[in-house]
Amino acid sequence: MKYEHVAVAALAALVLHGAGTVLLAQQESRSRTLSVQQNTIMEVAPPVMPTTGAGDPLQVVAWVDRPDSTYARGERVRMFVETNKDAYVTILNVDPPGETTVLFPNRYQSDNRVRAARAVEVPTPGSGSQVVVGGTVGTELIKVIASTEPVPLFRAKQLAAAGAFQQVRSEPQGVARSLVVAMNQGRPGGSGAAFDRTRPTGGAAVSGSTSPAEWAMCHRTIATIQTPTATQQRTRSLQVLRTRDDGDTAVCVEPIR
């Protein structure tokens, strides 16, 4: 099997096994308390859309395959996302220092359009790309952003290839600013003309629609530990893959407004 080693600041280490494996490296934090840098990005909220009465608003949920969202070093993290409408989804991983990596879209899922009510696994099964816990344990923030239009979230020059994924070459404040500007494109008083609309974060071309995009957002934390306790180990042996209907814990927390 071919091994390619790629350094990446956002996750401390990225090792590609065949197609790719992400090692989530985190600082010690059993309580899942987010760092100031992570909070800077988490607190970015979607624009408040006017009520039109034309159906339900866009919603996005995400979940992982462990009920407690806790993983030991060397364990694989399986991540899923689903929307209630056809939408364009971006998944960001933010480590405690605020380094940000785009997990979706990625090399093997370049089109980030998600069909309504169809769960998508990230990375895609069969690609050989996996998210595996490694490095120092702690807390990672997963920020999921959905839009009804394929609006680019970052300038092309802000992104650097990191194996199967992309690293955002900006400080947390820069990442947050880019998200705010992108989400306000096409809105009254909004700005975003500086963005390269031919190079969105996702793989799809930007549509010619003049209607403002509808946005939805959610957040999830993943806790990592050195080794599972005996009780956790027994629980792991009995666990089955979580689904969207496994209860309230499968749904992301509400965005901060």
JSON list of N, CA, C and O in Angstrom, two decimals, residues 36-41 44 94-100 170-179:
[
{"chain": "A", "resi": 36, "resn": "VAL", "atom": "N", "xyz": [-10.87, 29.95, 22.26]},
{"chain": "A", "resi": 36, "resn": "VAL", "atom": "CA", "xyz": [-11.29, 31.26, 21.77]},
{"chain": "A", "resi": 36, "resn": "VAL", "atom": "C", "xyz": [-11.28, 31.26, 20.25]},
{"chain": "A", "resi": 36, "resn": "VAL", "atom": "O", "xyz": [-12.19, 31.81, 19.60]},
{"chain": "A", "resi": 37, "resn": "GLN", "atom": "N", "xyz": [-10.26, 30.65, 19.66]},
{"chain": "A", "resi": 37, "resn": "GLN", "atom": "CA", "xyz": [-10.16, 30.61, 18.19]},
{"chain": "A", "resi": 37, "resn": "GLN", "atom": "C", "xyz": [-11.31, 29.83, 17.57]},
{"chain": "A", "resi": 37, "resn": "GLN", "atom": "O", "xyz": [-11.89, 30.24, 16.56]},
{"chain": "A", "resi": 38, "resn": "GLN", "atom": "N", "xyz": [-11.66, 28.69, 18.18]},
{"chain": "A", "resi": 38, "resn": "GLN", "atom": "CA", "xyz": [-12.79, 27.91, 17.67]},
{"chain": "A", "resi": 38, "resn": "GLN", "atom": "C", "xyz": [-14.09, 28.68, 17.80]},
{"chain": "A", "resi": 38, "resn": "GLN", "atom": "O", "xyz": [-14.94, 28.68, 16.90]},
{"chain": "A", "resi": 39, "resn": "ASN", "atom": "N", "xyz": [-14.27, 29.37, 18.93]},
{"chain": "A", "resi": 39, "resn": "ASN", "atom": "CA", "xyz": [-15.49, 30.14, 19.14]},
{"chain": "A", "resi": 39, "resn": "ASN", "atom": "C", "xyz": [-15.63, 31.26, 18.12]},
{"chain": "A", "resi": 39, "resn": "ASN", "atom": "O", "xyz": [-16.74, 31.61, 17.71]},
{"chain": "A", "resi": 40, "resn": "THR", "atom": "N", "xyz": [-14.51, 31.84, 17.71]},
{"chain": "A", "resi": 40, "resn": "THR", "atom": "CA", "xyz": [-14.55, 32.91, 16.71]},
{"chain": "A", "resi": 40, "resn": "THR", "atom": "C", "xyz": [-15.24, 32.43, 15.44]},
{"chain": "A", "resi": 40, "resn": "THR", "atom": "O", "xyz": [-16.04, 33.15, 14.83]},
{"chain": "A", "resi": 41, "resn": "ILE", "atom": "N", "xyz": [-14.95, 31.19, 15.05]},
{"chain": "A", "resi": 41, "resn": "ILE", "atom": "CA", "xyz": [-15.54, 30.64, 13.83]},
{"chain": "A", "resi": 41, "resn": "ILE", "atom": "C", "xyz": [-16.94, 30.10, 14.09]},
{"chain": "A", "resi": 41, "resn": "ILE", "atom": "O", "xyz": [-17.85, 30.26, 13.28]},
{"chain": "A", "resi": 44, "resn": "VAL", "atom": "N", "xyz": [-20.01, 32.58, 13.95]},
{"chain": "A", "resi": 44, "resn": "VAL", "atom": "CA", "xyz": [-20.53, 33.10, 12.68]},
{"chain": "A", "resi": 44, "resn": "VAL", "atom": "C", "xyz": [-21.87, 32.42, 12.40]},
{"chain": "A", "resi": 44, "resn": "VAL", "atom": "O", "xyz": [-21.95, 31.19, 12.31]},
{"chain": "A", "resi": 94, "resn": "VAL", "atom": "N", "xyz": [-12.25, 22.61, 12.67]},
{"chain": "A", "resi": 94, "resn": "VAL", "atom": "CA", "xyz": [-11.47, 23.67, 13.30]},
{"chain": "A", "resi": 94, "resn": "VAL", "atom": "C", "xyz": [-10.82, 23.10, 14.56]},
{"chain": "A", "resi": 94, "resn": "VAL", "atom": "O", "xyz": [-11.52, 22.65, 15.48]},
{"chain": "A", "resi": 95, "resn": "ASP", "atom": "N", "xyz": [-9.49, 23.11, 14.61]},
{"chain": "A", "resi": 95, "resn": "ASP", "atom": "CA", "xyz": [-8.80, 22.59, 15.78]},
{"chain": "A", "resi": 95, "resn": "ASP", "atom": "C", "xyz": [-8.67, 23.69, 16.83]},
{"chain": "A", "resi": 95, "resn": "ASP", "atom": "O", "xyz": [-8.99, 24.86, 16.55]},
{"chain": "A", "resi": 96, "resn": "PRO", "atom": "N", "xyz": [-8.23, 23.40, 18.05]},
{"chain": "A", "resi": 96, "resn": "PRO", "atom": "CA", "xyz": [-8.18, 24.42, 19.11]},
{"chain": "A", "resi": 96, "resn": "PRO", "atom": "C", "xyz": [-7.41, 25.69, 18.76]},
{"chain": "A", "resi": 96, "resn": "PRO", "atom": "O", "xyz": [-7.86, 26.78, 19.11]},
{"chain": "A", "resi": 97, "resn": "PRO", "atom": "N", "xyz": [-6.27, 25.60, 18.04]},
{"chain": "A", "resi": 97, "resn": "PRO", "atom": "CA", "xyz": [-5.59, 26.85, 17.67]},
{"chain": "A", "resi": 97, "resn": "PRO", "atom": "C", "xyz": [-6.32, 27.65, 16.59]},
{"chain": "A", "resi": 97, "resn": "PRO", "atom": "O", "xyz": [-5.90, 28.75, 16.24]},
{"chain": "A", "resi": 98, "resn": "GLY", "atom": "N", "xyz": [-7.38, 27.08, 16.01]},
{"chain": "A", "resi": 98, "resn": "GLY", "atom": "CA", "xyz": [-8.14, 27.79, 14.99]},
{"chain": "A", "resi": 98, "resn": "GLY", "atom": "C", "xyz": [-7.74, 27.45, 13.58]},
{"chain": "A", "resi": 98, "resn": "GLY", "atom": "O", "xyz": [-8.24, 28.07, 12.63]},
{"chain": "A", "resi": 99, "resn": "GLU", "atom": "N", "xyz": [-6.87, 26.48, 13.37]},
{"chain": "A", "resi": 99, "resn": "GLU", "atom": "CA", "xyz": [-6.52, 26.05, 12.02]},
{"chain": "A", "resi": 99, "resn": "GLU", "atom": "C", "xyz": [-7.73, 25.31, 11.42]},
{"chain": "A", "resi": 99, "resn": "GLU", "atom": "O", "xyz": [-8.33, 24.46, 12.06]},
{"chain": "A", "resi": 100, "resn": "THR", "atom": "N", "xyz": [-8.05, 25.64, 10.20]},
{"chain": "A", "resi": 100, "resn": "THR", "atom": "CA", "xyz": [-9.29, 25.16, 9.58]},
{"chain": "A", "resi": 100, "resn": "THR", "atom": "C", "xyz": [-9.00, 24.33, 8.33]},
{"chain": "A", "resi": 100, "resn": "THR", "atom": "O", "xyz": [-8.20, 24.72, 7.49]},
{"chain": "A", "resi": 170, "resn": "SER", "atom": "N", "xyz": [-5.84, 30.94, 6.55]},
{"chain": "A", "resi": 170, "resn": "SER", "atom": "CA", "xyz": [-6.25, 32.20, 7.17]},
{"chain": "A", "resi": 170, "resn": "SER", "atom": "C", "xyz": [-6.33, 32.00, 8.67]},
{"chain": "A", "resi": 170, "resn": "SER", "atom": "O", "xyz": [-6.59, 30.89, 9.15]},
{"chain": "A", "resi": 171, "resn": "GLU", "atom": "N", "xyz": [-6.12, 33.08, 9.41]},
{"chain": "A", "resi": 171, "resn": "GLU", "atom": "CA", "xyz": [-6.33, 33.06, 10.85]},
{"chain": "A", "resi": 171, "resn": "GLU", "atom": "C", "xyz": [-7.83, 32.93, 11.12]},
{"chain": "A", "resi": 171, "resn": "GLU", "atom": "O", "xyz": [-8.65, 33.19, 10.22]},
{"chain": "A", "resi": 172, "resn": "PRO", "atom": "N", "xyz": [-8.22, 32.53, 12.34]},
{"chain": "A", "resi": 172, "resn": "PRO", "atom": "CA", "xyz": [-9.66, 32.39, 12.64]},
{"chain": "A", "resi": 172, "resn": "PRO", "atom": "C", "xyz": [-10.48, 33.61, 12.29]},
{"chain": "A", "resi": 172, "resn": "PRO", "atom": "O", "xyz": [-11.59, 33.49, 11.75]},
{"chain": "A", "resi": 173, "resn": "GLN", "atom": "N", "xyz": [-9.94, 34.80, 12.57]},
{"chain": "A", "resi": 173, "resn": "GLN", "atom": "CA", "xyz": [-10.69, 36.02, 12.24]},
{"chain": "A", "resi": 173, "resn": "GLN", "atom": "C", "xyz": [-10.88, 36.15, 10.72]},
{"chain": "A", "resi": 173, "resn": "GLN", "atom": "O", "xyz": [-11.92, 36.60, 10.26]},
{"chain": "A", "resi": 174, "resn": "GLY", "atom": "N", "xyz": [-9.87, 35.73, 9.95]},
{"chain": "A", "resi": 174, "resn": "GLY", "atom": "CA", "xyz": [-9.98, 35.78, 8.51]},
{"chain": "A", "resi": 174, "resn": "GLY", "atom": "C", "xyz": [-10.98, 34.77, 7.98]},
{"chain": "A", "resi": 174, "resn": "GLY", "atom": "O", "xyz": [-11.72, 35.05, 7.04]},
{"chain": "A", "resi": 175, "resn": "VAL", "atom": "N", "xyz": [-11.00, 33.58, 8.58]},
{"chain": "A", "resi": 175, "resn": "VAL", "atom": "CA", "xyz": [-11.98, 32.56, 8.19]},
{"chain": "A", "resi": 175, "resn": "VAL", "atom": "C", "xyz": [-13.39, 33.07, 8.47]},
{"chain": "A", "resi": 175, "resn": "VAL", "atom": "O", "xyz": [-14.28, 32.99, 7.62]},
{"chain": "A", "resi": 176, "resn": "ALA", "atom": "N", "xyz": [-13.58, 33.62, 9.68]},
{"chain": "A", "resi": 176, "resn": "ALA", "atom": "CA", "xyz": [-14.90, 34.13, 10.05]},
{"chain": "A", "resi": 176, "resn": "ALA", "atom": "C", "xyz": [-15.33, 35.25, 9.11]},
{"chain": "A", "resi": 176, "resn": "ALA", "atom": "O", "xyz": [-16.49, 35.30, 8.67]},
{"chain": "A", "resi": 177, "resn": "ARG", "atom": "N", "xyz": [-14.41, 36.15, 8.79]},
{"chain": "A", "resi": 177, "resn": "ARG", "atom": "CA", "xyz": [-14.74, 37.26, 7.89]},
{"chain": "A", "resi": 177, "resn": "ARG", "atom": "C", "xyz": [-15.12, 36.76, 6.50]},
{"chain": "A", "resi": 177, "resn": "ARG", "atom": "O", "xyz": [-16.07, 37.25, 5.89]},
{"chain": "A", "resi": 178, "resn": "SER", "atom": "N", "xyz": [-14.39, 35.76, 6.00]},
{"chain": "A", "resi": 178, "resn": "SER", "atom": "CA", "xyz": [-14.71, 35.20, 4.69]},
{"chain": "A", "resi": 178, "resn": "SER", "atom": "C", "xyz": [-16.11, 34.60, 4.67]},
{"chain": "A", "resi": 178, "resn": "SER", "atom": "O", "xyz": [-16.85, 34.76, 3.69]},
{"chain": "A", "resi": 179, "resn": "LEU", "atom": "N", "xyz": [-16.47, 33.90, 5.74]},
{"chain": "A", "resi": 179, "resn": "LEU", "atom": "CA", "xyz": [-17.80, 33.29, 5.81]},
{"chain": "A", "resi": 179, "resn": "LEU", "atom": "C", "xyz": [-18.89, 34.36, 5.83]},
{"chain": "A", "resi": 179, "resn": "LEU", "atom": "O", "xyz": [-19.91, 34.24, 5.13]}
]
